Coordinates of C-alpha atoms and ligand atoms in Angstrom, one line a residue:
X1 CA 106.1 107.7 78.9
X2 CA 105.6 109.3 82.6
X3 CA 103.2 107.0 84.5
X4 CA 100.1 109.0 87.1
X5 CA 99.2 106.6 90.0
X6 CA 95.4 108.1 91.5
X7 CA 92.3 106.3 92.6
X8 CA 91.1 104.9 89.9
X9 CA 86.2 105.7 89.6
X10 CA 85.3 104.6 87.1
X11 CA 86.4 101.8 84.3
X12 CA 87.4 102.7 81.1
X13 CA 90.2 102.9 78.6
X14 CA 90.5 106.1 76.6
X15 CA 93.4 107.4 74.4
X16 CA 93.1 111.4 73.8
X17 CA 95.1 114.9 74.9
X18 CA 94.8 116.6 77.4
X19 CA 92.3 119.2 78.0
X20 CA 93.9 121.4 81.5
X21 CA 90.4 122.5 83.8
X22 CA 92.4 126.4 85.2
X23 CA 90.3 127.6 87.4
X24 CA 90.2 130.5 87.9
X25 CA 91.8 132.7 91.2
X26 CA 89.7 132.6 94.3
X27 CA 86.8 135.3 95.1
X28 CA 87.4 135.5 98.6
X29 CA 83.8 136.9 100.4
X30 CA 83.4 139.2 103.4
X31 CA 81.5 138.6 106.5
X32 CA 81.1 138.7 110.6
X33 CA 81.4 136.4 112.3
X34 CA 79.3 136.2 115.2
X35 CA 80.3 135.6 118.7
X36 CA 79.9 132.3 119.1
X37 CA 81.9 130.3 116.7
X38 CA 85.1 133.1 116.7
X39 CA 86.7 129.6 118.0
X40 CA 85.5 127.4 115.3
X41 CA 86.2 130.1 112.7
X42 CA 89.8 130.5 114.2
X43 CA 90.4 126.4 114.1
X44 CA 89.4 127.1 110.8
X45 CA 91.7 129.3 109.5
X46 CA 95.2 127.0 111.8
X47 CA 92.9 123.8 109.9
X48 CA 93.4 125.4 106.0
X49 CA 97.8 126.4 107.6
X50 CA 97.9 123.1 108.9
X51 CA 96.4 121.5 105.8
X52 CA 98.7 123.7 103.3
X53 CA 101.8 123.2 105.3
X54 CA 101.8 118.9 104.9
X55 CA 101.3 120.4 101.5
X56 CA 104.0 121.6 100.8
X57 CA 106.0 119.0 102.9
X58 CA 104.7 116.0 101.4
X59 CA 105.1 117.7 97.3
X60 CA 109.0 117.9 98.6
X61 CA 109.3 115.4 99.7
X62 CA 108.5 113.5 96.0
X63 CA 111.1 116.3 94.3
X64 CA 113.1 113.2 92.7
X65 CA 116.7 113.5 93.2
X66 CA 117.1 114.7 89.8
X67 CA 115.9 118.2 89.9
X68 CA 116.6 121.2 90.1
X69 CA 117.9 121.8 94.2
X70 CA 116.1 125.2 93.0
X71 CA 112.7 123.1 92.7
X72 CA 113.2 122.3 96.7
X73 CA 114.8 125.9 97.9
X74 CA 111.9 127.2 95.9
X75 CA 108.8 124.7 98.0
X76 CA 111.4 126.0 101.1
X77 CA 111.1 129.6 100.5
X78 CA 106.8 129.0 100.7
X79 CA 107.3 127.0 104.0
X80 CA 108.6 129.9 105.4
X81 CA 106.7 132.0 104.3
X82 CA 103.3 130.3 105.6
X83 CA 105.4 129.9 108.7
X84 CA 105.6 134.0 109.3
X85 CA 103.6 135.1 112.3
X86 CA 103.1 137.5 109.1
X87 CA 100.6 134.2 107.5
X88 CA 100.2 131.8 110.3
X89 CA 99.3 134.1 113.1
X90 CA 97.9 137.7 112.1
X91 CA 94.7 137.2 110.1
X92 CA 93.8 135.0 114.1
X93 CA 94.1 138.7 115.4
X94 CA 91.9 140.0 112.6
X95 CA 89.1 136.5 113.6
X96 CA 88.8 137.7 116.8
X97 CA 89.8 142.1 116.8
X98 CA 87.5 143.2 114.0
X99 CA 85.3 139.4 113.6
X100 CA 85.8 138.9 109.7
X101 CA 85.3 135.0 107.9
X102 CA 89.1 133.1 108.0
X103 CA 89.4 133.9 104.4
X104 CA 88.8 137.8 105.0
X105 CA 91.1 138.4 107.4
X106 CA 94.3 135.7 105.0
X107 CA 92.7 137.7 102.0
X108 CA 93.4 141.7 104.1
X109 CA 97.0 140.5 105.3
X110 CA 98.3 139.6 102.6
X111 CA 97.2 142.4 101.1
X112 CA 99.0 144.5 103.3
X113 CA 102.0 142.9 103.9
X114 CA 102.3 142.6 99.0
X115 CA 102.0 145.7 99.0
X116 CA 105.2 146.6 101.6
X117 CA 106.9 144.4 98.7
X118 CA 105.3 146.1 96.2
X119 CA 107.3 149.2 97.4
X120 CA 110.9 147.2 97.8
X121 CA 114.2 149.1 95.4
X122 CA 115.6 145.3 95.2
X123 CA 113.1 143.6 92.3
X124 CA 114.7 140.2 93.5
X125 CA 112.3 140.9 97.2
X126 CA 110.3 143.2 95.3
X127 CA 109.1 139.5 93.4
X128 CA 108.9 137.2 96.8
X129 CA 105.0 139.1 96.6
X130 CA 104.5 136.2 93.7
X131 CA 105.3 133.5 96.2
X132 CA 102.8 135.1 99.1
X133 CA 100.2 135.4 96.9
X134 CA 101.2 131.3 95.8
X135 CA 100.7 130.5 99.7
X136 CA 98.0 132.2 100.3
X137 CA 96.3 131.2 97.7
X138 CA 96.9 127.7 98.8
X139 CA 95.4 128.3 102.0
X140 CA 92.7 130.2 100.7
X141 CA 92.7 126.7 98.8
X142 CA 92.4 124.9 102.4
X143 CA 90.1 126.5 103.3
X144 CA 87.1 127.8 100.3
X145 CA 85.7 124.0 99.7
X146 CA 86.1 123.4 96.5
X147 CA 82.8 124.1 95.1
X148 CA 83.0 128.0 95.6
X149 CA 86.3 128.8 93.7
X150 CA 85.9 130.1 90.3
X151 CA 85.6 128.7 86.9
X152 CA 86.9 128.8 83.2
X153 CA 85.4 128.8 80.4
X154 CA 84.9 125.0 79.0
X155 CA 85.3 124.6 75.7
X156 CA 81.5 123.7 73.6
X157 CA 83.5 120.6 72.2
X158 CA 85.7 118.8 74.4
X159 CA 86.3 116.3 70.8
X160 CA 87.2 113.4 73.3
X161 CA 90.1 115.2 75.0
X162 CA 91.3 114.2 77.9
X163 CA 90.0 116.4 80.8
X164 CA 92.1 117.3 84.0
X165 CA 91.5 119.4 87.5
X166 CA 92.7 120.0 90.5
X167 CA 89.4 118.7 91.3
X168 CA 85.6 118.7 89.7
X169 CA 82.0 119.4 90.9
X170 CA 79.3 117.1 90.1
X171 CA 78.1 120.1 88.2
X172 CA 80.9 120.1 85.7
X173 CA 81.3 116.2 85.5
X174 CA 76.9 116.5 83.9
X175 CA 78.8 119.4 81.8
X176 CA 82.0 118.0 80.6
X177 CA 79.8 115.4 79.1
X178 CA 78.0 117.0 77.6
X179 CA 80.7 118.3 76.1
X180 CA 82.2 115.2 74.5
X181 CA 84.4 114.3 77.2
X182 CA 86.9 111.5 76.4
X183 CA 88.0 111.0 80.2
X184 CA 88.9 113.5 83.4
X185 CA 91.3 113.0 85.6
X186 CA 91.8 115.4 89.4
X187 CA 93.8 116.2 92.0
X188 CA 91.9 115.5 94.7
X189 CA 89.0 113.8 95.3
X190 CA 87.4 110.8 96.0
X191 CA 85.5 106.7 95.1
X192 CA 82.1 107.4 96.6
X193 CA 82.4 111.2 95.2
X194 CA 78.8 112.3 93.8
X195 CA 81.7 113.3 90.4
X196 CA 82.4 109.9 90.7
X197 CA 79.6 108.3 91.5
X198 CA 78.4 110.3 88.3
X199 CA 81.7 109.5 86.0
X200 CA 80.7 106.2 86.6
X201 CA 76.9 106.7 85.7
X202 CA 77.7 108.8 82.7
X203 CA 80.1 105.9 81.3
X204 CA 82.7 108.6 81.8
X205 CA 86.7 106.5 82.8
X206 CA 87.8 108.6 85.7
X207 CA 90.7 108.5 88.1
X208 CA 90.8 111.0 91.1
X209 CA 93.5 111.4 94.1
X210 CA 96.1 111.9 91.4
X211 CA 98.3 114.3 92.9
X212 CA 99.8 117.3 90.8
X213 CA 98.6 115.7 87.6
X214 CA 98.3 119.0 86.8
X215 CA 101.7 119.9 87.4
X216 CA 102.4 117.6 84.7
X217 CA 100.5 117.0 82.4
X218 CA 100.7 119.7 79.5
X219 CA 97.4 121.1 77.9
X220 CA 97.5 119.3 74.4
X221 CA 99.4 115.7 76.2
X222 CA 98.6 112.8 74.2
X223 CA 97.7 110.6 77.5
X224 CA 96.2 107.1 77.7
X225 CA 93.8 106.6 80.3
X226 CA 92.6 103.4 82.3
X227 CA 89.9 103.9 84.6
X228 CA 90.3 100.1 86.2
X229 CA 93.7 100.8 88.0
X230 CA 93.7 104.1 88.0
X231 CA 96.9 104.8 85.7
X232 CA 98.0 107.5 83.4
X233 CA 100.9 107.4 80.6
X234 CA 101.9 110.6 79.7
X235 CA 103.4 110.5 75.7
X236 CA 102.9 106.6 75.1
X237 CA 105.1 105.1 72.5
X238 CA 103.0 103.7 69.2
X239 CA 103.4 100.1 70.9
X240 CA 101.6 101.1 74.3
X241 CA 98.5 103.3 72.5
X242 CA 98.4 99.9 70.1
X243 CA 98.1 97.2 73.4
X244 CA 95.7 100.0 74.8
X245 CA 93.3 99.8 72.2
X246 CA 94.0 95.2 72.2
X247 CA 92.6 96.3 76.4
X248 CA 90.0 98.7 74.6
X249 CA 88.2 96.2 72.3
X250 CA 88.4 93.5 74.7
X251 CA 86.5 95.7 77.3
X252 CA 84.1 96.1 74.2
X253 CA 84.1 92.5 73.9
X254 CA 83.2 91.5 77.8
X255 CA 80.3 94.3 77.5
X256 CA 78.8 92.8 74.6
X257 CA 78.7 89.3 76.5
X258 CA 77.2 90.4 78.9
X259 CA 74.5 92.2 76.7
X260 CA 73.4 88.3 76.1
X261 CA 71.9 89.1 80.2
X262 CA 69.8 91.9 79.4
X263 CA 65.9 90.0 79.3
X264 CA 66.8 87.4 81.6
X265 CA 66.1 87.4 85.0
X266 CA 67.7 87.8 88.0
X267 CA 66.6 84.9 89.8
X268 CA 69.8 83.3 91.0
X269 CA 70.2 79.0 90.9
X270 CA 68.3 78.2 93.2
X271 CA 65.0 80.2 92.7
X272 CA 65.5 83.5 94.0
X273 CA 63.9 86.6 92.7
X274 CA 66.2 89.2 92.3
X275 CA 65.5 93.2 92.0
X276 CA 67.8 95.1 90.0
X277 CA 67.4 98.5 90.0
X278 CA 68.7 101.8 89.2
X279 CA 69.4 104.5 89.6
X280 CA 69.3 108.1 87.8
X281 CA 70.2 111.5 87.6
X282 CA 68.0 112.9 85.4
X283 CA 65.1 111.9 82.8
X284 CA 68.0 111.9 80.1
X285 CA 69.6 108.7 81.7
X286 CA 66.3 106.9 80.9
X287 CA 67.9 105.5 77.7
X288 CA 70.3 104.3 80.2
X289 CA 67.6 102.0 81.8
X290 CA 66.1 101.3 79.8
X291 CA 68.6 99.6 77.7
X292 CA 69.4 97.1 80.9
X293 CA 65.9 96.7 81.4
X294 CA 66.2 97.8 84.7
X295 CA 62.6 96.4 86.7
X296 CA 62.2 100.1 88.3
X297 CA 64.3 103.3 89.5
X298 CA 65.4 102.3 93.5
X299 CA 67.2 106.0 93.0
X300 CA 65.5 109.1 91.3
X301 CA 68.2 111.6 92.7
X302 CA 66.6 114.8 91.4
X303 CA 69.0 117.5 93.3
X304 CA 70.4 117.2 89.7
X305 CA 66.9 118.5 88.4
X306 CA 67.9 121.7 90.6
X307 CA 71.1 122.3 89.8
X308 CA 73.0 124.5 87.0
X309 CA 70.6 127.3 87.5
X310 CA 70.0 130.1 89.7
X311 CA 65.9 129.4 90.0
X312 CA 64.8 126.1 91.8
X313 CA 61.9 124.7 89.1
X314 CA 58.4 125.6 90.1
X315 CA 55.6 122.9 90.5
X316 CA 55.2 122.8 87.1
X317 CA 58.0 121.5 85.5
X318 CA 58.8 118.8 88.7
X319 CA 55.4 117.9 88.2
X320 CA 56.4 117.5 84.3
X321 CA 60.5 115.6 84.0
X322 CA 58.5 113.0 87.3
X323 CA 55.5 112.4 85.4
X324 CA 57.7 112.2 82.0
X325 CA 60.4 109.1 84.2
X326 CA 57.1 107.9 86.2
X327 CA 55.5 107.1 82.1
X328 CA 58.2 106.3 80.9
X329 CA 58.5 103.4 83.1
X330 CA 55.3 101.6 82.2
X331 CA 54.1 100.4 85.9
X332 CA 57.2 99.6 87.0
X333 CA 58.5 101.0 90.4
X334 CA 59.9 104.8 90.1
X335 CA 61.6 106.0 93.2
X336 CA 61.6 109.0 93.9
X337 CA 64.2 110.6 96.9
X338 CA 63.5 114.1 98.7
X339 CA 65.8 116.8 97.4
X340 CA 69.8 115.8 98.9
X341 CA 71.4 118.7 98.8
X342 CA 73.7 120.1 101.2
X343 CA 78.0 119.2 101.3
X344 CA 79.7 118.4 97.8
X345 CA 76.0 119.0 96.5
X346 CA 75.5 122.9 96.1
X347 CA 73.1 124.1 94.3
X348 CA 73.7 127.5 94.5
X349 CA 77.4 128.6 93.9
X350 CA 77.8 132.2 94.5
X351 CA 76.4 131.4 97.8
X352 CA 80.1 131.1 100.9
X353 CA 80.2 127.2 102.6
X354 CA 79.7 128.9 106.0
X355 CA 79.7 126.3 108.2
X356 CA 83.1 123.8 108.7
X357 CA 81.6 120.8 108.3
X358 CA 79.2 120.5 105.7
X359 CA 78.1 117.5 105.2
X360 CA 76.6 117.5 109.0
X361 CA 75.3 120.7 108.4
X362 CA 71.8 121.5 107.1
X363 CA 71.7 119.0 104.3
X364 CA 69.1 116.6 102.4
X365 CA 65.8 116.1 104.9
X366 CA 66.9 118.8 107.5
X367 CA 66.9 122.0 104.3
X368 CA 64.2 120.7 103.8
X369 CA 62.2 120.4 106.8
X370 CA 63.5 124.2 107.3
X371 CA 62.8 124.7 103.6
X372 CA 59.1 124.0 103.4
X373 CA 58.3 126.2 100.7
X374 CA 60.6 124.3 98.1
X375 CA 60.1 120.9 100.2
X376 CA 56.5 120.8 99.9
X377 CA 56.2 121.6 96.3
X378 CA 58.1 118.7 95.1
X379 CA 56.4 116.5 97.7
X380 CA 53.2 118.1 96.1
X381 CA 54.7 117.5 92.4
X382 CA 55.4 113.7 93.4
X383 CA 52.5 112.8 94.7
X384 CA 51.0 114.3 91.4
X385 CA 53.4 112.1 89.3
X386 CA 52.4 109.0 91.0
X387 CA 49.0 108.9 89.2
X388 CA 50.7 107.6 86.4
X389 CA 52.0 104.8 87.7
X390 CA 54.2 103.5 90.3
X391 CA 56.1 105.7 92.9
X392 CA 57.5 105.4 95.3
X393 CA 58.4 108.7 97.9
X394 CA 62.2 108.4 99.6
X395 CA 63.2 110.5 102.1
X396 CA 67.3 110.9 102.6
X397 CA 69.4 111.2 105.5
X398 CA 66.9 110.2 108.1
X399 CA 68.4 110.9 111.6
X400 CA 65.7 110.5 113.8
X401 CA 62.1 109.3 114.1
X402 CA 60.7 113.0 114.4
X403 CA 62.1 113.9 110.5
X404 CA 60.1 110.5 109.9
X405 CA 56.7 111.9 111.2
X406 CA 57.5 116.3 110.1
X407 CA 57.6 114.1 106.5
X408 CA 54.2 112.6 106.5
X409 CA 52.8 114.8 108.2
X410 CA 53.1 117.2 105.0
X411 CA 52.3 114.4 102.9
X412 CA 49.4 114.1 104.8
X413 CA 48.0 117.2 104.4
X414 CA 49.3 117.4 101.1
X415 CA 47.2 114.8 100.0
X416 CA 44.7 116.2 101.8
X417 CA 44.7 119.6 99.3
X418 CA 45.0 117.1 96.7
X419 CA 41.5 115.6 97.4
X420 CA 40.3 118.6 97.8
X421 CA 41.1 120.1 94.2
X422 CA 40.5 117.1 92.7
X423 CA 44.1 116.1 91.6
X424 CA 44.9 112.5 91.1
X425 CA 47.3 110.9 92.6
X426 CA 48.8 107.3 94.3
X427 CA 47.0 107.3 98.1
X428 CA 48.7 104.2 98.3
X429 CA 52.0 105.3 97.3
X430 CA 55.1 104.0 99.6
X431 CA 57.3 106.3 101.6
X432 CA 60.6 105.2 102.2
X433 CA 63.5 106.8 103.8
X434 CA 67.3 105.7 103.8
X435 CA 69.0 104.3 106.0
X436 CA 73.0 106.2 104.9
X437 CA 73.0 107.7 109.2
X438 CA 74.4 105.4 112.1
X439 CA 71.8 106.2 113.9
X440 CA 69.2 105.6 111.8
X441 CA 70.9 102.1 110.9
X442 CA 71.9 101.2 114.5
X443 CA 67.6 102.1 115.3
X444 CA 66.2 100.9 111.9
X445 CA 63.4 98.4 113.6
X446 CA 62.2 102.0 115.4
X447 CA 62.1 103.1 111.4
X448 CA 61.4 100.7 109.7
X449 CA 58.0 101.0 111.7
X450 CA 56.5 103.7 110.7
X451 CA 58.0 103.8 107.5
X452 CA 56.4 101.2 103.4
X453 CA 60.6 100.6 103.0
X454 CA 64.6 101.3 104.1
X455 CA 67.0 101.4 100.6
X456 CA 70.8 101.7 102.6
X457 CA 72.0 104.7 100.9
X458 CA 75.7 103.2 101.4
X459 CA 77.8 105.4 100.0
X460 CA 76.7 108.5 103.3
X461 CA 77.2 105.4 105.8
X462 CA 80.3 104.5 104.8
X463 CA 82.6 108.2 105.1
X464 CA 79.4 108.4 108.2
X465 CA 80.5 105.7 110.3
X466 CA 84.1 106.1 109.6
X467 CA 84.3 109.3 109.7
X468 CA 86.1 110.4 106.4
X469 CA 84.1 112.7 103.9
X470 CA 83.7 111.3 100.7
X471 CA 85.4 114.5 98.4
X472 CA 88.9 114.0 100.8
X473 CA 91.0 112.0 98.6
X474 CA 93.1 112.8 101.8
X475 CA 90.9 110.3 104.4
X476 CA 90.3 107.8 100.4
X477 CA 93.1 104.9 102.4
X478 CA 90.1 104.4 105.0
X479 CA 87.6 104.1 102.7
X480 CA 86.1 100.8 102.9
X481 CA 82.5 99.2 102.8
X482 CA 83.9 95.4 104.8
X483 CA 84.6 97.4 107.5
X484 CA 83.3 95.8 109.7
X485 CA 81.0 98.1 111.1
X486 CA 79.6 99.1 107.9
X487 CA 78.8 95.8 107.9
X488 CA 77.2 95.0 110.9
X489 CA 75.2 97.6 110.6
X490 CA 73.6 97.0 106.8
X491 CA 73.1 93.8 108.6
X492 CA 71.0 95.1 110.6
X493 CA 69.6 96.9 108.4
X494 CA 68.6 94.4 106.1
X495 CA 67.3 92.2 109.9
X496 CA 65.2 94.8 110.5
X497 CA 63.3 95.0 107.2
X498 CA 62.9 91.1 107.7
X499 CA 61.3 91.7 111.3
X500 CA 59.3 94.0 109.9
X501 CA 58.2 92.8 106.8
X502 CA 58.7 95.7 104.3
X503 CA 61.3 95.2 101.6
X504 CA 65.1 96.4 101.8
X505 CA 67.1 98.0 99.7
X506 CA 71.2 99.8 99.1
X507 CA 71.1 102.2 96.6
X508 CA 75.2 103.3 97.1
X509 CA 77.5 102.3 94.9
X510 CA 78.8 99.0 96.6
X511 CA 75.4 97.4 94.7
X512 CA 76.2 97.6 91.6
X513 CA 80.0 96.9 93.2
X514 CA 81.0 93.2 91.3
X515 CA 82.7 92.6 94.4
X516 CA 80.0 92.7 97.6
X517 CA 77.1 91.6 95.5
X518 CA 77.6 87.7 97.0
X519 CA 78.3 89.1 101.0
X520 CA 75.0 90.5 100.0
X521 CA 73.2 88.2 98.9
X522 CA 74.7 86.2 101.2
X523 CA 73.0 88.4 104.3
X524 CA 70.6 88.7 102.5
X525 CA 69.9 91.4 100.0
X526 CA 67.1 90.9 97.1
X527 CA 66.5 94.7 96.4
X528 CA 69.9 95.6 94.3
X529 CA 70.2 99.9 92.8
X530 CA 73.4 100.7 90.8
X531 CA 73.6 102.5 87.5
X532 CA 72.6 101.0 84.7
X533 CA 76.3 100.1 83.6
X534 CA 77.0 98.1 85.4
X535 CA 73.9 95.8 85.9
X536 CA 74.4 92.7 83.5
X537 CA 77.0 92.0 85.5
X538 CA 75.3 91.7 89.0
X539 CA 72.5 90.2 86.6
X540 CA 75.2 87.6 85.9
X541 CA 76.5 87.2 89.1
X542 CA 73.0 86.5 91.0
X543 CA 72.1 83.8 88.4
X544 CA 75.0 82.3 88.5
X545 CA 75.1 82.4 92.9
X546 CA 73.1 79.7 95.2
X547 CA 71.7 81.6 97.2
X548 CA 71.0 79.8 100.5
X549 CA 74.6 79.2 100.4
X550 CA 75.5 82.2 100.2
X551 CA 73.6 82.4 104.1
X552 CA 76.1 80.5 105.2
X553 CA 79.0 82.1 103.9
X554 CA 78.5 85.3 104.2
X555 CA 77.7 84.6 108.2
X556 CA 80.4 83.2 108.7
X557 CA 82.2 86.8 107.0
X558 CA 80.4 88.2 110.3
X559 CA 81.8 86.6 112.0
X560 CA 85.9 87.0 111.8
X561 CA 88.2 88.3 113.7
X562 CA 90.0 90.4 112.2
X563 CA 89.6 92.4 108.7
X564 CA 92.3 91.0 107.0
X565 CA 90.5 87.4 107.9
X566 CA 87.0 88.8 106.5
X567 CA 88.7 90.9 103.3
X568 CA 90.5 86.8 102.6
X569 CA 87.1 85.4 103.3
X570 CA 85.4 88.0 100.7
X571 CA 88.2 86.9 98.2
X572 CA 86.7 83.5 98.5
X573 CA 84.3 84.2 98.1
X574 CA 84.4 85.8 94.6
X575 CA 87.4 83.4 93.3
X576 CA 84.6 81.5 91.6
X577 CA 85.1 83.0 88.7
X578 CA 85.5 86.6 87.1
X579 CA 85.3 86.3 83.0
X580 CA 84.1 90.1 82.8
X581 CA 87.2 91.0 85.1
X582 CA 87.7 94.1 83.2
X583 CA 84.9 95.6 83.8
X584 CA 85.0 95.1 87.0
Ligands
PEP601 C1 74.1 107.3 99.7 O1 74.3 107.8 100.5 O2 74.7 106.3 99.8 C2 73.4 107.3 98.5 C3 72.9 107.2 97.2 O3 72.7 109.4 98.1 P1 73.9 109.9 97.6 O4 75.3 109.8 97.5 O5 72.9 110.7 96.9 O6 74.1 110.7 98.6
MG602 MG1 73.2 110.0 100.4

């Protein structure tokens, strides 16, 4: 029996057969690179070659001793091809002289090279074109955003099978859930990628960064997936299967025990009420929200309404979707976040990503303030929906005050328009901002002065503070919500809210992770928004906590001089009890 290890991003045990998802070859787009961007295009190409080189070396280093010698020479051949000036340098010349984009420059060069090999008499040499094509494909994989790659049709009914893929987009996760996926395992990916977040909220056990999963797992092979521990077991025997069935039943029991807490209040031992809100992606997620009796919705990621379609939803369709959620919540808070497209959440997968760092580019409010047509339609739809309950409007990715002022102006204009038209809306609808860029956290006091509430988006706050791309598996090891800089930014934001007298919530993944609940309570957080599946466990911790004690301990943690000590202190904070360990 073979075991593969990766990063478990969504807990749960699945026993099922594999469906290996093969993606089509990358479709290379051609476009002209403006002179000003030639240098960065060359750098993009060089970086992709370097990454391909690292990957090949890593594969070679992990070839077991028992493997045939050809395995190593196969990789060595690819490394030689990659180092050849025809692949590593000639495309740079094309980028500089023809202003071609890197992908096209590489493709044009390799087409030429392959044509030369094809004309060779010697069948051995002729066959080398396959190696060239594979090397080029590897560089292209590193050049092209994973989300730009072609897609293979997925069967309509996966029947609980485990999908094994190089990478999956958030959109994939939704599609796969609808087709009865049992779990997924990807070669790439990180714990706070949107795909991982979706896996948790959709209840799909998932493991990412299992390097080589698509190479080692065969289609229809029987697998056991342990989503909590990040372990994939290939061809397990009957005894192991029985052991995992037992574990799955234990998890189910722990879940049922937590069910008793559904109707109880989230109040600490010393009587402090804490708001437990839900994160949702689509109106369909309402079922989960009602099941755990959340006190409202702390993050409605509206961008999912815009995905998997050619044209964005019009005002009516958006209004219907938002109003449906607002009505269903029946007076409880619904925090509707305006569109956060960009980076790993892309709507139009046909258009190539034209910038090297999409996460630092036109995303969320930045994009909305450029695409005013799109933004105004959404603001109108949200304002109209506010007439049916308690809506809060939330702006993602704020990085300066001017963005707040511009959104406020737009909202006021639309309110005037609606008033003139006699269309009802909530004139007191609170407008809040997400704190997910370090600049916003550092200046949270300035932001708080103009907003009605703040919500800390730790997924992006951690990404931007620690300079780690949330979807890049090579820097997963640096992901640390307990990094002192992250904690200081969180503490600062909570403090800013307190001083300004406005509520501060947290809606990043950290809010739904029981490892951090006590610390966050100790730092003064009183609003947690998370995927509904995590809520009962968090509620249990809150009910067993005495907040004034946690405040003292949190202050001590914040004074820790080194990261190791800090982690140990958090561990001891959590050591008290953890009967539902299996769910964490
Ligand atoms: C966050 O960044 O923490 C967040 C909640 O927003 P998203 O994950 O949708 O970027
Ligand atoms: Mg975010």
